[in-house]
Coordinates of C-alpha atoms in Angstrom, one line a residue:
M516 CA 129.3 121.1 18.0
R517 CA 126.7 120.0 15.3
A518 CA 125.5 116.4 15.7
A519 CA 126.4 114.1 12.9
V520 CA 123.9 112.6 10.5
R521 CA 123.8 108.9 11.3
W522 CA 120.6 107.8 9.1
V523 CA 119.0 108.9 6.0
L524 CA 115.3 108.2 5.0
W525 CA 114.5 108.1 1.6
D526 CA 111.3 108.8 -0.3
V527 CA 111.0 106.6 -3.5
K528 CA 108.6 107.4 -6.3
D529 CA 110.1 110.4 -8.1
T530 CA 113.0 110.5 -5.9
L531 CA 114.6 107.0 -6.5
L532 CA 112.5 105.7 -9.3
R533 CA 109.6 106.5 -11.5
V534 CA 106.8 105.0 -13.5
R535 CA 108.5 104.4 -17.0
T536 CA 105.8 105.2 -19.3
S537 CA 102.5 107.2 -18.2
V538 CA 99.6 105.5 -16.3
G539 CA 97.5 106.2 -19.2
E540 CA 99.5 104.4 -21.7
Q541 CA 100.3 101.2 -19.4
Y542 CA 96.3 100.9 -18.9
C543 CA 95.8 101.0 -22.5
Q544 CA 98.3 98.6 -23.1
E545 CA 96.7 96.2 -20.9
A546 CA 93.1 97.1 -22.6
E547 CA 94.7 96.3 -26.0
R548 CA 95.5 93.0 -24.6
M549 CA 92.1 92.3 -23.9
G550 CA 90.8 93.6 -27.4
L551 CA 89.9 97.0 -26.3
K552 CA 91.4 100.4 -28.1
L553 CA 91.4 103.3 -25.7
S554 CA 93.0 106.6 -25.9
P555 CA 95.9 107.2 -23.6
P556 CA 94.9 110.7 -23.0
E557 CA 91.6 110.0 -22.3
V558 CA 92.5 106.9 -19.8
Q559 CA 95.1 109.4 -18.2
L560 CA 92.6 112.0 -17.6
A561 CA 90.1 109.3 -16.4
F562 CA 92.9 108.1 -13.9
Q563 CA 93.8 111.6 -12.2
Q564 CA 90.3 111.9 -11.9
S565 CA 89.4 108.6 -10.1
Y566 CA 92.7 109.1 -8.2
R567 CA 91.6 112.3 -6.8
H568 CA 88.3 111.0 -5.8
Y569 CA 89.9 107.9 -4.3
S570 CA 92.7 109.9 -2.3
N571 CA 90.0 112.4 -1.1
T572 CA 87.4 109.6 -0.2
Y573 CA 89.9 106.8 1.1
P574 CA 92.9 108.6 2.2
N575 CA 95.9 106.4 2.6
Y576 CA 94.6 103.4 0.9
G577 CA 91.5 103.4 3.1
V578 CA 93.3 101.8 5.9
S579 CA 91.2 103.2 8.6
Q580 CA 88.0 102.4 6.6
G581 CA 88.5 98.9 6.3
M582 CA 90.3 98.8 3.2
N583 CA 93.9 98.0 1.9
G584 CA 96.3 98.9 -1.0
R585 CA 95.3 96.1 -2.8
S586 CA 91.4 96.8 -2.8
W587 CA 92.1 100.5 -3.1
W588 CA 94.1 100.2 -6.3
I589 CA 91.6 97.6 -7.9
G590 CA 88.7 99.8 -6.9
L591 CA 90.5 102.8 -8.5
V592 CA 91.6 100.9 -11.8
R593 CA 87.9 99.8 -12.2
D594 CA 86.5 103.2 -11.8
T595 CA 89.3 104.6 -14.3
F596 CA 88.0 102.1 -16.8
S597 CA 84.3 102.9 -16.2
R598 CA 84.8 106.4 -16.9
C599 CA 86.2 105.7 -20.3
R600 CA 83.0 103.9 -20.9
V601 CA 84.5 100.4 -20.4
E602 CA 81.0 98.3 -19.3
D603 CA 81.9 94.5 -19.1
P604 CA 82.4 94.0 -15.4
L605 CA 84.4 91.0 -15.8
L606 CA 86.6 92.2 -18.0
I607 CA 87.3 95.5 -15.9
D608 CA 88.0 93.1 -13.2
T609 CA 90.4 91.2 -15.0
M610 CA 92.4 94.1 -16.1
A611 CA 92.4 95.6 -12.7
Q612 CA 93.8 92.6 -11.2
N613 CA 96.7 92.2 -13.9
L614 CA 97.4 96.0 -13.4
Y615 CA 97.9 95.6 -9.9
H616 CA 100.5 92.8 -10.7
N617 CA 102.1 94.5 -13.5
F618 CA 103.1 97.3 -11.3
C619 CA 105.3 95.2 -9.3
S620 CA 107.5 94.4 -12.3
A621 CA 110.6 96.0 -13.0
G622 CA 109.5 96.9 -16.6
T623 CA 107.0 99.3 -15.2
W624 CA 109.3 101.5 -13.3
E625 CA 112.7 103.6 -14.3
V626 CA 115.6 103.9 -11.7
F627 CA 116.7 107.3 -12.0
P628 CA 120.6 107.2 -13.2
D629 CA 121.8 108.8 -10.1
S630 CA 120.0 106.8 -7.7
Q631 CA 121.9 103.7 -7.4
K632 CA 125.5 105.8 -7.1
A633 CA 124.0 108.1 -4.4
L634 CA 122.8 105.0 -2.3
E635 CA 126.2 103.2 -2.4
R636 CA 128.3 106.7 -1.7
C637 CA 126.0 107.2 1.5
A638 CA 126.3 103.6 2.8
S639 CA 130.2 103.7 2.0
S640 CA 130.5 106.5 4.1
G641 CA 128.9 104.8 7.1
L642 CA 125.2 106.2 7.0
N643 CA 122.6 103.7 7.5
L644 CA 119.7 104.0 5.1
A645 CA 116.0 103.4 5.4
V646 CA 112.6 104.2 3.4
V647 CA 109.4 106.2 4.4
S648 CA 107.2 106.4 1.5
N649 CA 103.4 107.0 0.8
F650 CA 103.0 104.0 -0.7
D651 CA 101.3 100.5 -0.6
I652 CA 102.8 97.0 0.4
R653 CA 104.3 96.3 -3.2
L654 CA 107.3 98.8 -2.4
E655 CA 109.4 96.0 -1.2
E656 CA 109.1 94.0 -4.0
I657 CA 109.4 96.8 -6.5
L658 CA 112.5 97.9 -4.9
R659 CA 113.9 94.4 -4.9
V660 CA 113.4 93.9 -8.8
C661 CA 114.7 97.4 -9.4
G662 CA 117.9 96.2 -7.5
L663 CA 117.5 98.8 -4.7
L664 CA 116.3 96.9 -1.6
S665 CA 119.5 95.5 -0.3
H666 CA 120.5 99.4 0.5
F667 CA 117.9 99.8 3.2
S668 CA 117.9 98.6 6.8
F669 CA 114.0 98.8 6.9
L670 CA 111.1 100.0 5.1
I671 CA 108.1 102.2 6.3
T672 CA 105.0 102.4 4.0
S673 CA 101.9 104.5 4.6
E674 CA 100.0 101.6 4.3
E675 CA 101.6 99.6 7.0
A676 CA 102.1 102.4 8.9
G677 CA 98.5 103.4 9.0
V678 CA 99.5 106.9 8.6
A679 CA 100.9 109.0 5.6
K680 CA 103.2 111.9 5.2
P681 CA 102.9 114.6 5.9
S682 CA 101.8 113.3 9.3
P683 CA 104.6 113.6 11.6
A684 CA 103.7 110.3 13.3
I685 CA 105.0 108.3 10.2
F686 CA 108.4 110.2 10.7
H687 CA 108.2 109.3 14.6
Q688 CA 107.7 105.8 13.6
A689 CA 111.2 106.1 11.6
L690 CA 112.8 107.9 14.4
R691 CA 111.8 104.7 16.9
R692 CA 113.4 102.3 14.1
C693 CA 116.5 104.3 13.8
G694 CA 117.2 104.6 17.4
V695 CA 118.8 107.9 17.4
P696 CA 117.5 111.6 17.8
A697 CA 115.9 113.5 14.9
A698 CA 119.3 115.7 14.9
N699 CA 121.4 112.7 13.8
V700 CA 118.8 111.8 10.9
A701 CA 118.3 113.5 7.4
H702 CA 115.4 112.7 4.9
V703 CA 115.5 113.2 1.1
G704 CA 112.6 113.5 -1.3
D705 CA 111.1 115.5 -4.1
H706 CA 107.8 116.8 -2.3
Y707 CA 107.8 120.0 -0.9
V708 CA 105.3 119.4 2.0
N709 CA 105.2 115.5 2.5
D710 CA 109.1 115.4 2.5
Y711 CA 110.9 118.7 3.0
L712 CA 108.4 120.3 5.2
A713 CA 106.9 117.3 7.2
S714 CA 110.6 116.0 8.1
R715 CA 111.6 119.3 9.3
S716 CA 108.6 119.9 11.4
V717 CA 110.0 117.0 13.6
G718 CA 113.9 118.0 13.5
I719 CA 114.8 115.7 11.0
H720 CA 117.2 117.3 8.3
G721 CA 114.7 117.7 5.4
V722 CA 116.7 117.7 1.8
L723 CA 114.4 118.5 -1.1
L724 CA 115.5 116.9 -4.5
D725 CA 114.6 119.6 -6.7
R726 CA 115.6 117.9 -10.0
L727 CA 113.7 120.6 -12.0
D728 CA 115.5 123.7 -9.9
K729 CA 112.2 125.2 -8.5
G730 CA 113.1 125.5 -5.1
A731 CA 113.7 129.0 -5.1
Q732 CA 110.0 129.6 -5.8
L733 CA 109.1 127.8 -2.8
D734 CA 111.3 129.5 -0.5
V735 CA 113.8 126.9 0.1
P736 CA 117.1 127.8 1.2
R737 CA 119.9 126.6 -1.1
Q738 CA 121.6 124.6 1.4
H739 CA 118.3 122.5 2.0
R740 CA 117.9 121.4 -1.7
I741 CA 119.5 119.6 -4.6
C742 CA 119.1 119.2 -8.2
S743 CA 120.7 115.5 -8.4
L744 CA 121.2 113.0 -5.7
D745 CA 125.0 113.4 -6.8
E746 CA 124.7 116.0 -4.6
L747 CA 123.6 114.4 -1.4
P748 CA 126.6 113.1 0.0
A749 CA 128.3 116.3 0.1
K750 CA 125.2 118.1 1.4
L751 CA 125.0 115.6 4.3
Q752 CA 128.4 117.2 5.3
E753 CA 127.2 120.7 5.3
H754 CA 125.4 122.5 7.8
M755 CA 121.7 122.1 7.2
D756 CA 120.2 124.2 10.2

């Protein structure tokens, strides 16, 4: 007899919500408030370069190297503006501090139209919900201002866990919090490796959220993927092994 799913673990960014406008645009808006005129495409490219550098040099917010999410992000923002030839260190620091706080506001984030309903339907069917996310400690506040926090029994961020997806260790932490075997747990997220493959590697029922319907290219069985969170409650009733 197949074990029933009792817990659903959720990824957050690009699963339940996304950045409302591009990072380049938001950084340029902050720069404009400081009297600077920058190009969003240039800033977006600089951000992507800085993000790759910081992610490779200081993975998971540099927590194993004595950093934290705040210092990691402020350093990344400083580096982004420096790549755009902004030279005033005090100005750069002010913008970095402001942007760190800006990304906790509801106006920065867009909740997907199917998120709230899917969470409510899962909860009303008796499922327990929790978050496992490669995110910093701001996540709780972001979920709160976006009206999603109350759905979850607990949150595990990679900054607080000290380890990031796709490491099995972060899922093992979640399983201990759930208090049930992996066979009784599902995980839904948009990333093929971090969410789908990583969760399934520890025996969790991984469900790939494939909003652009590209899963066939990744050789993900149709029964393991959904194109909308509207499909999730029914999917959890199906055989997913």
